[in-house]
Short mmCIF file of C-alpha atoms in Angstrom, two decimals:
data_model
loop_
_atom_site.label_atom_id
_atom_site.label_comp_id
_atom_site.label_asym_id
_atom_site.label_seq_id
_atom_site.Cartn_x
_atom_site.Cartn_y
_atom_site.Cartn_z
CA UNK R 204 103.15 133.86 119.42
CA UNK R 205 105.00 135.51 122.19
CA UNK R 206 104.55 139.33 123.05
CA UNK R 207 107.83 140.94 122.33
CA UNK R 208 107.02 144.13 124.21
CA UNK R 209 107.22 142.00 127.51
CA UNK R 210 110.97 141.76 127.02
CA UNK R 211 114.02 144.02 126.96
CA UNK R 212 115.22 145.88 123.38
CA UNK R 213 116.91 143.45 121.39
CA UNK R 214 119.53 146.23 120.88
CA UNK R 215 120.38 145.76 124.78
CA UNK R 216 120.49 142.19 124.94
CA UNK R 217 124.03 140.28 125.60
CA UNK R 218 124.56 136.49 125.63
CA UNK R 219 126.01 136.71 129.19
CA UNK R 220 122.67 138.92 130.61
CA UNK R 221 121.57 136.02 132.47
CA UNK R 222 118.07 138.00 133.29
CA UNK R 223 117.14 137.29 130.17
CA UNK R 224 115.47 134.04 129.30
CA UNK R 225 118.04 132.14 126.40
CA UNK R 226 114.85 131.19 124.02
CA UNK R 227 114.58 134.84 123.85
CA UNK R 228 118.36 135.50 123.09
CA UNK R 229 117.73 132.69 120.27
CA UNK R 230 115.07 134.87 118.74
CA UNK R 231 117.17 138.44 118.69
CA UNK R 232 120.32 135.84 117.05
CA UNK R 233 118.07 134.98 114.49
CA UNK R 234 116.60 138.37 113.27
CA UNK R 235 113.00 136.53 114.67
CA UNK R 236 112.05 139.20 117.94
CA UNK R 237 112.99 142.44 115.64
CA UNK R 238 111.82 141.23 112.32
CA UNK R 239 110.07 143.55 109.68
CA UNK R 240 108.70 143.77 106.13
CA UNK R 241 111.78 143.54 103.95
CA UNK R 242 110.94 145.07 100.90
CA UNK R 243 113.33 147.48 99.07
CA UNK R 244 112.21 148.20 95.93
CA UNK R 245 112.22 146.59 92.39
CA UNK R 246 108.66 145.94 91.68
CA UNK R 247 108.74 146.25 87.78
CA UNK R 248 111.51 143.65 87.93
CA UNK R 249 109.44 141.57 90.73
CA UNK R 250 106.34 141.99 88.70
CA UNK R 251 108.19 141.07 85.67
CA UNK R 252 109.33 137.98 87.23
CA UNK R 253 105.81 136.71 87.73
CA UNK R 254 105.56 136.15 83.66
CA UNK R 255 109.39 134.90 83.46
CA UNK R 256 109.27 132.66 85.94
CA UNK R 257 105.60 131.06 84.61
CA UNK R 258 106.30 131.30 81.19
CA UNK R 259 109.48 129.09 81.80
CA UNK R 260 108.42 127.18 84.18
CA UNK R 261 105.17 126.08 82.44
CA UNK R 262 106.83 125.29 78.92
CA UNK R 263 109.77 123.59 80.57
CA UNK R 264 106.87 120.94 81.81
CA UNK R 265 104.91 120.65 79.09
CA UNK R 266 107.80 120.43 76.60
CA UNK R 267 108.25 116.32 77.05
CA UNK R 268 104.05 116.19 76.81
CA UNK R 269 104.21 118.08 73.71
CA UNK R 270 107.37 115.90 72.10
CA UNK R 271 105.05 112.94 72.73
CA UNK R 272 101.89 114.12 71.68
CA UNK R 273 103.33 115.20 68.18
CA UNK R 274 105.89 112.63 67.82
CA UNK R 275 109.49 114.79 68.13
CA UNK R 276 112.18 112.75 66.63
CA UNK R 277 114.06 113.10 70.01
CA UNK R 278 116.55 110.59 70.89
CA UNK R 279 115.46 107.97 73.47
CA UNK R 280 118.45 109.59 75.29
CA UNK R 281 116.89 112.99 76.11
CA UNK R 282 113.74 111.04 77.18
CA UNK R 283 116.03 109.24 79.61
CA UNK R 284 118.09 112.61 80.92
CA UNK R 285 114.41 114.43 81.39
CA UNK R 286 112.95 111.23 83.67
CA UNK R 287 115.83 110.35 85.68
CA UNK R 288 117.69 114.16 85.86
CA UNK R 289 114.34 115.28 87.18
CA UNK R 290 114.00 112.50 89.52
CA UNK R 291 117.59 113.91 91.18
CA UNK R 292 116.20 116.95 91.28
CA UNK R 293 112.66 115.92 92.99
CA UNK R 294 115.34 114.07 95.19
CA UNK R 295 117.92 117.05 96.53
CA UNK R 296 114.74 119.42 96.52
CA UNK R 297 113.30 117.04 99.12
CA UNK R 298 116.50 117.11 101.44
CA UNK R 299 118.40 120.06 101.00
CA UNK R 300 115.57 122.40 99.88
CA UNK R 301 112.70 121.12 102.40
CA UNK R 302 114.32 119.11 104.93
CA UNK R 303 116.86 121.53 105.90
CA UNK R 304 114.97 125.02 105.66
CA UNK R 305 112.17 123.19 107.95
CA UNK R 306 114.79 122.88 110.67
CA UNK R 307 115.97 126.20 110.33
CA UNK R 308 112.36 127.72 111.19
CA UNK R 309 110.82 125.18 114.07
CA UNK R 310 113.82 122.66 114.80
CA UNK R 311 114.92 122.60 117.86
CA UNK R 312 117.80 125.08 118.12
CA UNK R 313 115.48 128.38 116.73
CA UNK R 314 113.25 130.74 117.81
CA UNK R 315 110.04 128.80 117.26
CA UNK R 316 111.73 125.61 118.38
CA UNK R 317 112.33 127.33 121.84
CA UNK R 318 108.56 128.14 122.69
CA UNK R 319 105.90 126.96 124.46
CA UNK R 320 105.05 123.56 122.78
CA UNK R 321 107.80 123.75 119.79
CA UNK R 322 110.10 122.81 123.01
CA UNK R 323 108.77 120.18 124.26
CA UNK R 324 109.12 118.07 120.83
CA UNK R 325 110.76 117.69 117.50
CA UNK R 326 107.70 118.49 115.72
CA UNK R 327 110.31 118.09 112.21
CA UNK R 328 110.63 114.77 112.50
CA UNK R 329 107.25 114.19 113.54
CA UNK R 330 105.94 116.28 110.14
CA UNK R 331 107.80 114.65 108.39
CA UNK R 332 107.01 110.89 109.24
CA UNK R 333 103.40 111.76 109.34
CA UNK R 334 103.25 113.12 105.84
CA UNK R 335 105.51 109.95 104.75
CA UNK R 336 103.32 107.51 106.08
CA UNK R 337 100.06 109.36 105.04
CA UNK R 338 101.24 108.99 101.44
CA UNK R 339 102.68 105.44 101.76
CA UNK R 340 99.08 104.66 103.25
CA UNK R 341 97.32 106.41 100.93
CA UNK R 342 99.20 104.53 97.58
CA UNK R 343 98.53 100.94 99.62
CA UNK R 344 95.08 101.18 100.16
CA UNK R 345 95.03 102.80 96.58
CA UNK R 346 96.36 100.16 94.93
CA UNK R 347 94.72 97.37 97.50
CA UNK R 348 91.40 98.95 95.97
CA UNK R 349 92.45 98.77 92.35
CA UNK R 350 94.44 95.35 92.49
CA UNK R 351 90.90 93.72 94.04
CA UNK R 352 88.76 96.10 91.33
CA UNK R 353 90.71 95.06 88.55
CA UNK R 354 91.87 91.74 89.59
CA UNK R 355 95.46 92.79 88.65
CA UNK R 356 98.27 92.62 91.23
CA UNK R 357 101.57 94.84 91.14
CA UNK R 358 103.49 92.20 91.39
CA UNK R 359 103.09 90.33 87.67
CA UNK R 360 106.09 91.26 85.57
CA UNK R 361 104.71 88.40 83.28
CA UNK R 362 101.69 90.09 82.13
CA UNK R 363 103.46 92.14 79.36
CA UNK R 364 106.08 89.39 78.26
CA UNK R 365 102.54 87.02 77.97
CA UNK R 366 101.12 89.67 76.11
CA UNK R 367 103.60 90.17 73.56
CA UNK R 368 105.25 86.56 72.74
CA UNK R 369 101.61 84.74 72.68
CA UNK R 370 100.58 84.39 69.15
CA UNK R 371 96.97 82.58 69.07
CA UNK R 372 96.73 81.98 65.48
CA UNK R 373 99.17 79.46 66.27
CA UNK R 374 97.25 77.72 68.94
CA UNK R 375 94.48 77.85 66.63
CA UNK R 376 95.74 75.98 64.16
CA UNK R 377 96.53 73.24 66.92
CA UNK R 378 92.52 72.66 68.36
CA UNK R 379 89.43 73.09 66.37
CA UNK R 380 88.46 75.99 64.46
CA UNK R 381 85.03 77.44 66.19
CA UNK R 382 84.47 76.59 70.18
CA UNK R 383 80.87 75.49 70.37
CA UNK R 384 79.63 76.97 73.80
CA UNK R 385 79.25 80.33 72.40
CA UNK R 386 79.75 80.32 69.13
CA UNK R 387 83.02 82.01 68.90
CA UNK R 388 85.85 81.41 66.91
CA UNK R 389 88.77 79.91 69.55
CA UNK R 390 91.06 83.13 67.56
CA UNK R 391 88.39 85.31 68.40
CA UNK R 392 88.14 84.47 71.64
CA UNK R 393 91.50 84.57 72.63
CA UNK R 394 91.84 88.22 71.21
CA UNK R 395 89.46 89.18 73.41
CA UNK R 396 90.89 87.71 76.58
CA UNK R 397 93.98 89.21 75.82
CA UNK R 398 92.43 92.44 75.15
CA UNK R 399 91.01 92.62 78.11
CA UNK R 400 93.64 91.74 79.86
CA UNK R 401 95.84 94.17 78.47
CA UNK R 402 93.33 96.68 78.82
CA UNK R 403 92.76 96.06 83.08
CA UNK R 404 96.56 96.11 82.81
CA UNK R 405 96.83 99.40 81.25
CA UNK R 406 94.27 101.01 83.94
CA UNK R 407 95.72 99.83 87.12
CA UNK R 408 99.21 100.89 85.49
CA UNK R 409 97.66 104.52 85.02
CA UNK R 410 95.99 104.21 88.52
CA UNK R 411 98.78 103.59 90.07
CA UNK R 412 101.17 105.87 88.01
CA UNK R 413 98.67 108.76 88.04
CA UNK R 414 98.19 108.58 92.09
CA UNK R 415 102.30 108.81 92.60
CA UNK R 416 102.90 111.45 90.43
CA UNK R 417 99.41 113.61 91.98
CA UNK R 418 101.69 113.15 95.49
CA UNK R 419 104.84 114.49 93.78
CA UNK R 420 102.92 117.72 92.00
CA UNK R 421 101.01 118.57 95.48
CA UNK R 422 104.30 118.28 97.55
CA UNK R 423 106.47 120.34 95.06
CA UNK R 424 103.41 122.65 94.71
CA UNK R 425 103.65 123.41 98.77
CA UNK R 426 107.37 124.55 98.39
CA UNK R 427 106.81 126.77 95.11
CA UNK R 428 104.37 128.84 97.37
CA UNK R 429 106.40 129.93 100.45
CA UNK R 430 109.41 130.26 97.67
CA UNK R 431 107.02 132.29 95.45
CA UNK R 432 106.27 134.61 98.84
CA UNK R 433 109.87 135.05 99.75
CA UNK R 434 110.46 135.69 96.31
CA UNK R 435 107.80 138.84 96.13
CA UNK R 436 108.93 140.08 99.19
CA UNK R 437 112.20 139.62 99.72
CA UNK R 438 115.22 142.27 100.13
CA UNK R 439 116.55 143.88 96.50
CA UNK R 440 119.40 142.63 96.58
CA UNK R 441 118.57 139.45 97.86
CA UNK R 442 115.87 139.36 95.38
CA UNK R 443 118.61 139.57 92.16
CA UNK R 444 120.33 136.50 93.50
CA UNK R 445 117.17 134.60 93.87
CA UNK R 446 115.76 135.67 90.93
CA UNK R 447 117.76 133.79 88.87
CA UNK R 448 118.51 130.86 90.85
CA UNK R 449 114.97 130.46 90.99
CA UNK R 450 113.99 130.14 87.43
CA UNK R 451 116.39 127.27 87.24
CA UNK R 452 115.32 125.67 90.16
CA UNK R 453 111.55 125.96 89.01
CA UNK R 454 113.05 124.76 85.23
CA UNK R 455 114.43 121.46 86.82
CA UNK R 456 111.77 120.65 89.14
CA UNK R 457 108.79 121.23 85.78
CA UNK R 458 111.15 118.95 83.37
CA UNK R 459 111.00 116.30 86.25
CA UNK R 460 106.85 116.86 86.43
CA UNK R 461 106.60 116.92 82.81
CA UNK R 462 108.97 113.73 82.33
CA UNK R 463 107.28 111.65 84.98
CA UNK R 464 103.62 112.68 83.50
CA UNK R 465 104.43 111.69 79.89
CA UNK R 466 105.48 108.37 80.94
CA UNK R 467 101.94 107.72 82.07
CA UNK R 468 99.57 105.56 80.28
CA UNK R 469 97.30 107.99 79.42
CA UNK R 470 93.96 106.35 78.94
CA UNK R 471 92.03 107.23 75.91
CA UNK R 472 88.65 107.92 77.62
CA UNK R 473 90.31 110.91 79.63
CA UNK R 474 90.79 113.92 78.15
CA UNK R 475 94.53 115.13 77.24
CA UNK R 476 93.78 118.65 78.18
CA UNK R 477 93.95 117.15 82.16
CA UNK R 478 97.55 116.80 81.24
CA UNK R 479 98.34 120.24 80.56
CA UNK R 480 96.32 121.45 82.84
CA UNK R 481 98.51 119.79 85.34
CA UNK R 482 101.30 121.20 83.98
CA UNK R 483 99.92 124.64 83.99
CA UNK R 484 99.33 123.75 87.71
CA UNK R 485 102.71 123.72 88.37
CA UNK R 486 103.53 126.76 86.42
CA UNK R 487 101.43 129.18 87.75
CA UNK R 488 101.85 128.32 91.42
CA UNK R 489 104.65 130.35 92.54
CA UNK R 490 103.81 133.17 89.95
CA UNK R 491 100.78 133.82 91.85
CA UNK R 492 103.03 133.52 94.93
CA UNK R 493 105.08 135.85 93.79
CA UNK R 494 102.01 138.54 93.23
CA UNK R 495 100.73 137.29 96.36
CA UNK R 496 103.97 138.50 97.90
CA UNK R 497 104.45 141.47 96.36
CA UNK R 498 100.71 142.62 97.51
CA UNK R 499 101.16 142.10 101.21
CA UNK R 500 105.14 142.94 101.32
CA UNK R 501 104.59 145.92 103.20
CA UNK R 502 103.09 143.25 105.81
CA UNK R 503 104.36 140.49 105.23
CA UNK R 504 107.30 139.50 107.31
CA UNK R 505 109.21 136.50 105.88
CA UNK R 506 111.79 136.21 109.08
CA UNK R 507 108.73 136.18 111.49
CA UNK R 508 107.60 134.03 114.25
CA UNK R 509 103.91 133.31 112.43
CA UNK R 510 105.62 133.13 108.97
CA UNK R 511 108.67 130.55 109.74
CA UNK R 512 105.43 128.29 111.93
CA UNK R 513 103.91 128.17 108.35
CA UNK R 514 106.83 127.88 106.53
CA UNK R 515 108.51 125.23 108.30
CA UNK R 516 105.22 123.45 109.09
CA UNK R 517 104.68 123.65 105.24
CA UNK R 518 108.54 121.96 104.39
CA UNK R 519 108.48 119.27 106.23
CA UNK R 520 104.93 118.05 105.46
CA UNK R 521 106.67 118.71 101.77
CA UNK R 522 109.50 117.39 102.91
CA UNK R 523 107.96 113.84 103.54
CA UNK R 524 106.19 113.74 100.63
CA UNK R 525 109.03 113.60 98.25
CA UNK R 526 111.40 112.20 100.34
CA UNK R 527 109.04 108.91 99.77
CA UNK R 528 108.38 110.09 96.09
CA UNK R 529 111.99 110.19 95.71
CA UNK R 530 112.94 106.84 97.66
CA UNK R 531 110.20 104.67 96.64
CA UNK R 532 108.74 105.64 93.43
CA UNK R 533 112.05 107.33 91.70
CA UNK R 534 114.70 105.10 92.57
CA UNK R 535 113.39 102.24 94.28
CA UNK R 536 110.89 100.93 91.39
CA UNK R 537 112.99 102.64 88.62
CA UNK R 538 115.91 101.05 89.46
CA UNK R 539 116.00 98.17 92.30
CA UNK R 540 112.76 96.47 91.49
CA UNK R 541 112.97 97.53 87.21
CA UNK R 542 114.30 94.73 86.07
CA UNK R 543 114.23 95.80 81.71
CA UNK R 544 116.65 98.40 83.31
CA UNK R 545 118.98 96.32 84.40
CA UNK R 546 119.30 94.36 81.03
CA UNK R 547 121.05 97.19 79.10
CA UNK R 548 123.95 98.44 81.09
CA UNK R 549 125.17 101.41 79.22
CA UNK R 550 121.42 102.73 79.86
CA UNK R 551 121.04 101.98 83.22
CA UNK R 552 125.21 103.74 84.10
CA UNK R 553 123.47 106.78 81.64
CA UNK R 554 120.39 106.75 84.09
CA UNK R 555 122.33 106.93 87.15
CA UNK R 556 124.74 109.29 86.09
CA UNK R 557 121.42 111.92 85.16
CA UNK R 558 120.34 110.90 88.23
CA UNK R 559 122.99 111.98 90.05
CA UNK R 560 123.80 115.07 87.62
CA UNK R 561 120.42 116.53 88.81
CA UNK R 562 120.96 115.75 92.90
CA UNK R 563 124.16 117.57 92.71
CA UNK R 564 122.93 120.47 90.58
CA UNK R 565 119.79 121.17 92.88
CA UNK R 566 121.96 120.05 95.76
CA UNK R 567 124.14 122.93 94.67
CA UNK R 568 121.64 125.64 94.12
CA UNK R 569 120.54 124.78 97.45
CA UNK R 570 123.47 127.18 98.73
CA UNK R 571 121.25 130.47 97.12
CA UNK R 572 118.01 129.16 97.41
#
């Protein structure tokens, strides 16, 4: 971090003083080499906002867990606006949330970017492609591990179709009634092969499901801290503005959590309580971000050198993790490589158009928050 007493009063300083170095200059533009605790005043409503913005956020991702669980008569619709609406969301958070904000603290043109080693590289784009390719690695090896575990590869559509047109009372009728090497009934033992199957199926489905989503939930998680800070510790009247911004933002991003865990196959060995406990997860994050921020905001400088280093550092790692969340998992396998999706084409001009109704809604918001 550089000494600020070693140069001039940022009061003093001109663009055309050519005695002073420009990466300096960069840092007085910015508010960086003069920054201090912002804090105004408004702590009932700050402290309130720890309970509005958790009790929202929470129920908003547990409500499609809850539908399910107790069997809602809600239209197939709403299931569809919740999934892919989110998935726009998880999308525009990624760019326009994370992507840009990580620029703003240690790209290239700012105060960090002008420093020692922040100058001598893009360390954005280097964030951001190792966090990409640490969760692409992660879900190949993941599912390299299960596929040779389970014998079950991610690339047999036919499993289900097999599953669900095979009747074997039919071929029973066809051979003879008992097979002698074990003493099981042919119908009996085609059952169980089937059940088995379907069963292998089901757990590399949740495997594989359940590993995606735990990359989506930790890289939203990472933003809803430095936003939960911000928000604790922020400027008044800059806090009213984000105050409400924020408890849609953190409303859109939970239905998108809560849609995409509901549509896992939960296995009936693990506990349902893990479900809502990932929910809660979400929910309390930034609450306790906000506390956090309100007990150091006599400290805590949010326009700092140290605190944009974490916070950009912090984005793009996010950043990269649902940029490929977004890409590959969202729309990718929902819609290129779904192929039931593509059967039924008022659905699939529905899906897109929640799709993009959520990308331009967070994509908007972006502009406050």
């Amino acid at each position: 971090m550089p000494d600020w007493s070693a140069f001039p009063d940022p009061d003093t300083i001109t663009l055309t003083d050519d005695s002073v170095d420009d990466s300096f200059k960069i840092c007085v533009i910015q508010g960086v080499a003069d920054a201090s605790p912002s804090f105004s005043g408004g702590i009932g409503t700050r402290i309130g906002s720890i309970f509005v913005i958790g009790v929202i956020s929470t129920f908003v991702t547990v409500f499609p867990i809850l539908s399910q669980k107790y069997n809602w008569k809600l239209s197939v619709w709403f299931y569809l606006f919740a999934r892919f609406f989110g998935a726009g969301v998880i999308i525009a958070t990624a760019f326009v949330h994370l992507l840009d904000p990580a620029y703003g603290e240690i790209g290239p043109n700012t105060c960090v970017g002008g420093w020692g080693n922040w100058a001598q590289y893009s360390f954005v784009d280097a964030l951001i492609l190792a966090s990409l390719f640490g969760i692409f690695l992660t879900e190949l090896f993941s599912e390299v591990y299960v596929e040779r575990k389970y014998g079950i590869s991610a690339e047999e559509p036919d499993i289900q179709k097999m599953l669900t047109e095979r009747n074997p009372q039919e071929e029973v009728e066809e051979d003879c009634p008992v097979c002698e090497e074990d003493g099981v009934s042919k119908k009996e033992s085609t059952y169980v092969d089937e059940k088995s199957l379907a069963s292998s199926k089901s757990t590399y489905d949740f495997k594989q499901q359940f590993a995606a989503f735990l990359c989506l939930e930790f890289g939203v998680i990472f933003h809803s801290v430095i936003i939960g800070l911000n928000l604790g510790s922020t400027d008044y009247d800059e806090f009213k503005t984000l105050y409400i911004v924020l408890v849609f933002h953190q409303s859109f991003e939970g239905l998108g959590i809560g849609a995409r865990l509901s549509a896992i196959p939960w296995p009936s060995e693990l506990p349902e309580y893990y479900k809502y406990l990932l929910c809660f997860a979400y929910g309390i994050v930034t609450p306790i971000s906000i506390a956090i921020g309100i007990g150091v905001r006599t400290t805590y400088v949010s326009d700092g050198f140290a605190a944009n280093i974490v916070s950009g550092v912090l984005d793009a790692l996010s950043a990269g993790i649902l940029i490929y969340t977004g890409l590959v998992e969202f729309i990718a396998r929902d819609f290129i490589f779904n192929k039931e999706i593509k059967k039924n084409t008022v659905q699939l001009l529905y899906s897109l158009f929640c799709l993009c109704l959520g990308t331009g809604i967070m994509a908007l918001i972006g502009k406050w928050a």
